[in-house]
XYZ file of C-alpha atoms in Angstrom:
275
model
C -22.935 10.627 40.447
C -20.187 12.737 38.357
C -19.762 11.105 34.924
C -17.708 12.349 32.002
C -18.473 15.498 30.017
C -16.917 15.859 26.420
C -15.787 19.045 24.425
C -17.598 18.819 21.641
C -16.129 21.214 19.028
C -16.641 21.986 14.979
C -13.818 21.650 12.385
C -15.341 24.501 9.748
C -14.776 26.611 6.737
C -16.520 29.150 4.469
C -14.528 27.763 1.529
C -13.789 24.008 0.351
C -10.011 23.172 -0.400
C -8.512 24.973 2.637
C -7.592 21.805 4.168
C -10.076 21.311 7.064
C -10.548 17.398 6.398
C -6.472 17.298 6.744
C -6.874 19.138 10.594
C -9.720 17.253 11.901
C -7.555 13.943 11.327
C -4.224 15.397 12.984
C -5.793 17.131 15.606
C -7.520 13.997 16.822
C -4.656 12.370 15.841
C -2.515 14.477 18.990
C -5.410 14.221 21.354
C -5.402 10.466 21.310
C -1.621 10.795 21.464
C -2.045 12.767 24.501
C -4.077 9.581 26.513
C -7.566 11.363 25.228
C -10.575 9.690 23.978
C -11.627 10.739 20.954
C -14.561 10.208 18.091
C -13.909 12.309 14.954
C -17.900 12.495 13.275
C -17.252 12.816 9.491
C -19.851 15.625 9.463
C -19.958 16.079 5.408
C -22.548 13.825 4.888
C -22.922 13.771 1.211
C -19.129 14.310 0.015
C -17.508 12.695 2.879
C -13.854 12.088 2.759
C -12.161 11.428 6.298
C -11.894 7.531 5.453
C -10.023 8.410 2.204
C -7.567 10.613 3.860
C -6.893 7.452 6.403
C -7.074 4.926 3.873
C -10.161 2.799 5.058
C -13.223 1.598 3.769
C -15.683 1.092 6.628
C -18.512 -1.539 6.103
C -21.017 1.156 7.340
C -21.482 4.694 7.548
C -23.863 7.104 8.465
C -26.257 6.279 5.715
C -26.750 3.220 6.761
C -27.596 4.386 11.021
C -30.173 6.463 9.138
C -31.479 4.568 6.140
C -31.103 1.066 7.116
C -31.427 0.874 10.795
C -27.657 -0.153 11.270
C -26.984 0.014 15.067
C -24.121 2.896 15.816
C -21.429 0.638 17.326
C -21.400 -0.936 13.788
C -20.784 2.596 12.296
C -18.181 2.966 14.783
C -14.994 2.604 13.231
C -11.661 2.246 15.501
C -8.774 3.277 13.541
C -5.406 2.417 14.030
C -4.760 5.491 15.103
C -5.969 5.548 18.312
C -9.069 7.866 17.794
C -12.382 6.140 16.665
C -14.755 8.019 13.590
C -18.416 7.900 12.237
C -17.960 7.783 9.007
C -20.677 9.085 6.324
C -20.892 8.648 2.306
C -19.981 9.965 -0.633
C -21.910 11.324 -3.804
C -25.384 10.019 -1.947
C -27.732 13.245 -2.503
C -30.423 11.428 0.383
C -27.543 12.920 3.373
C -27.369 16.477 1.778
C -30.017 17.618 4.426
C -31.019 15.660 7.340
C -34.347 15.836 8.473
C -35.547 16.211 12.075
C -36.032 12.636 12.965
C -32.403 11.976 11.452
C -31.072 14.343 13.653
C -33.079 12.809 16.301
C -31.817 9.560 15.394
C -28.219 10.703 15.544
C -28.937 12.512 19.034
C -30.758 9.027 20.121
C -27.618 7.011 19.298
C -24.567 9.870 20.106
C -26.176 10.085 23.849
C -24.606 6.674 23.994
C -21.586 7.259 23.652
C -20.789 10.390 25.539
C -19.587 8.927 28.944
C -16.862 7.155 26.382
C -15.238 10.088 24.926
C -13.359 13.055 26.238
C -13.265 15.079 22.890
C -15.900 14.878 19.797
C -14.729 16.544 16.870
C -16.935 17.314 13.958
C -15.603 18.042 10.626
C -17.976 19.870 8.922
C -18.626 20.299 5.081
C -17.601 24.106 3.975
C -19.955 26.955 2.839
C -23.107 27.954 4.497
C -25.812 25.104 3.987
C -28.670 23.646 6.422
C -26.139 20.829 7.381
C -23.112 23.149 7.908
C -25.441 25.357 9.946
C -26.863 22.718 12.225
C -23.576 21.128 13.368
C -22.045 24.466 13.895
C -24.548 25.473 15.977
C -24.523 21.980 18.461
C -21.273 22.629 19.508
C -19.378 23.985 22.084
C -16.494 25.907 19.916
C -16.100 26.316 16.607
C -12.545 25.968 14.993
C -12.604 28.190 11.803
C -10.194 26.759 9.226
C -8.921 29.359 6.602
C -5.864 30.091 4.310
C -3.980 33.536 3.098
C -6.157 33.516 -0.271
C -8.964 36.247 -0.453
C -11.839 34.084 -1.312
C -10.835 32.014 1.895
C -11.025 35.121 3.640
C -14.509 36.446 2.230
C -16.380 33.233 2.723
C -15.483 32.654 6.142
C -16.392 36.098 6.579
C -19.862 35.345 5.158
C -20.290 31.994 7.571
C -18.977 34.311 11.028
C -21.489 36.603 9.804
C -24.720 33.879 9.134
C -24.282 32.402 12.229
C -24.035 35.717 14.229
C -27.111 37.342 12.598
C -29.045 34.383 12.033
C -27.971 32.160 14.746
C -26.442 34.400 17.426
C -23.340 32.731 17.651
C -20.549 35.035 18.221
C -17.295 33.405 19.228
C -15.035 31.391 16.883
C -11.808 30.350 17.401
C -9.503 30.974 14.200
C -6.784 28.727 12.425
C -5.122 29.750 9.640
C -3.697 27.243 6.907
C -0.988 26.657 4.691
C 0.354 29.697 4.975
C 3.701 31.165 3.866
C 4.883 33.144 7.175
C 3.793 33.780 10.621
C 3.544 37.761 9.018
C 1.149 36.679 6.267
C -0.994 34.758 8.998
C -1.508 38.049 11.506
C -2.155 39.683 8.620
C -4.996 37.878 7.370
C -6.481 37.435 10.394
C -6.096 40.698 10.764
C -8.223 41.585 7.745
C -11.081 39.061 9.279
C -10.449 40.433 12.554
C -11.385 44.344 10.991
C -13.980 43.603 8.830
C -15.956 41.657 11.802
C -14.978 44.589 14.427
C -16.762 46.928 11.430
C -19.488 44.947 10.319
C -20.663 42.714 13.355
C -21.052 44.171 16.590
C -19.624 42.024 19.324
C -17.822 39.504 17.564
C -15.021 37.634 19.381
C -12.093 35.859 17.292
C -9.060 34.253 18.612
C -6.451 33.150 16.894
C -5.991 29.183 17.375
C -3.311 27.880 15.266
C -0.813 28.764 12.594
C -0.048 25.975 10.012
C 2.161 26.476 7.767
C 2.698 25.247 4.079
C 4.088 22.180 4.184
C 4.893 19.763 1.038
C 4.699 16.496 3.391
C 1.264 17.398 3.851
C 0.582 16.335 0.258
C 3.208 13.396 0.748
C 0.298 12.320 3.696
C -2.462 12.794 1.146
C -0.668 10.337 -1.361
C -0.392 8.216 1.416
C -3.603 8.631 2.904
C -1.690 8.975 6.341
C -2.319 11.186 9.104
C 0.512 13.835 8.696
C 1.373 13.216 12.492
C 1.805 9.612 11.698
C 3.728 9.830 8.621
C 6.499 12.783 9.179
C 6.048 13.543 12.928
C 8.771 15.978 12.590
C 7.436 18.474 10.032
C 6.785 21.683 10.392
C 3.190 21.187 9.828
C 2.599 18.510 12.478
C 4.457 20.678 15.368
C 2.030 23.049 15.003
C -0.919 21.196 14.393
C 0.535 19.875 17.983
C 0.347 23.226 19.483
C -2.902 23.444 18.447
C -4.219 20.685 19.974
C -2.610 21.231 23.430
C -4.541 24.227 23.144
C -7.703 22.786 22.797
C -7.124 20.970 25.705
C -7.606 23.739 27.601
C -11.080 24.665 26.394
C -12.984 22.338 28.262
C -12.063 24.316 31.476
C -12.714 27.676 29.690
C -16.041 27.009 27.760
C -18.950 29.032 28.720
C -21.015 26.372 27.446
C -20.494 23.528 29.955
C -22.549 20.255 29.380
C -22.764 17.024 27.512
C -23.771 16.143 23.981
C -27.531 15.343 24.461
C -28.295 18.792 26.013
C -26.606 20.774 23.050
C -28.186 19.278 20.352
C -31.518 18.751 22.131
C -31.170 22.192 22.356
C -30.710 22.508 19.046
C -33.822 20.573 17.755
C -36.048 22.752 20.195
C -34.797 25.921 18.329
C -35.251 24.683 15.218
C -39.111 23.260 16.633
C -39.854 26.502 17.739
C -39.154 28.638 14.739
C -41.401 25.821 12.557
């Protein structure tokens, strides 16, 4: 019996402010656009902020699937976007860290939906922390979100090179944000491109998207609109859009072929094994 297999894939950064939140949205924005199914998992449990930048205010969130027993389809939020999220909270210090049996809980109730989605996105919180870590490392890609300033630069650096010495993981697909010029793009990924070829053998980058600055981005803030939604024509949005038809392509092309139980089951093992 063949049933569906999603991509799952990361939405990540070394550095806060580098507008990942702001791509997770639009890129599940396209996909649904295109005719695919998608659940966006607000992945930064303790300063989450995906339901701000659409302008909801779910009844639940992830606090309550782990603290309060709430069923998932409750969490569940369908936006009117056409992509669904799983919202989390804000400012509550008890989601900084999940335990084991949260993530088993999560696992538990995700397995249920996998046969309904063709694409799970995670958005990720930025930096390098155990929660950061963990959903990095239960997906199938990892979209690396960074923009032309030099701290940008260093601390994705220092994430590609945690999860390749701690974690193994070696392959990360690169966009590069708000930037000025397609020149000022190559060049800083580039500079990422060097210092991984110098420093960590056997890293393998390539270079996903270039977004450029884009002043109706902020317009979509104030509005707490999906960019896509608001000015479909910007410059922004067409190449969030190319971004996302690539994407679509990774399914086909991912070395990691399976579903979402057996990746973060996998997961939980590791982390088992090393305790």
């Amino acid at each position: 019996m063949s049933y569906n297999l999603p991509m799952v894939f990361s939405v990540t950064s070394g550095k806060g402010g580098v507008g990942k939140t702001n791509i997770s949205v639009n890129l599940a924005y396209h996909l649904s656009r295109m005719g695919k199914k998608v659940l966006l998992l607000d992945a930064d449990l303790g300063l989450a902020n995906v339901d701000v930048l659409l302008g909801i205010a779910p009844r639940y969130n992830l606090f309550h699937l782990f603290h309060e027993g709430t069923n998932l389809r409750e969490v569940l939020y369908k936006t009117k976007f056409g992509f669904d999220i799983l919202p989390a909270s804000s400012g509550v210090s008890d989601m900084v860290s999940l335990s084991t049996g949260q993530k088993l809980d999560l696992l538990e109730a995700m397995d249920h939906l996998e046969e309904e989605i063709d694409y799970l996105i995670i958005d990720t919180g930025a930096g390098i922390n155990e929660n950061v870590l963990y959903f990095n490392l239960a997906v199938q890609e990892r979209l690396l979100v960074l923009t032309p300033e030099p701290t940008s630069l260093t601390d994705a650096y220092a994430l590609i090179k945690v999860m390749k010495l701690n974690h193994g993981v070696d392959k990360f697909k690169i966009l590069v944000n708000m930037t000025p010029d397609m020149a000022t793009a190559k060049d800083i990924f580039k500079k990422l491109y060097m210092a991984c070829d110098h420093f960590l053998s056997g890293v393998s980058l390539e270079l996903t998207g270039v977004i450029p600055r884009d002043p109706k981005m902020r317009d979509a803030v104030i509005n707490q609109t999906p960019l896509c939604n608001l000015h479909p024509s910007s410059p922004a949005c067409a190449k969030i859009g190319e971004a996302a038809k690539k994407i679509t392509t990774w399914k086909s092309n991912s070395e990691l072929d399976g579903n979402i139980k057996f990746f973060w089951k996998k997961l939980l093992f590791q982390e088992q094994s090393v305790a």
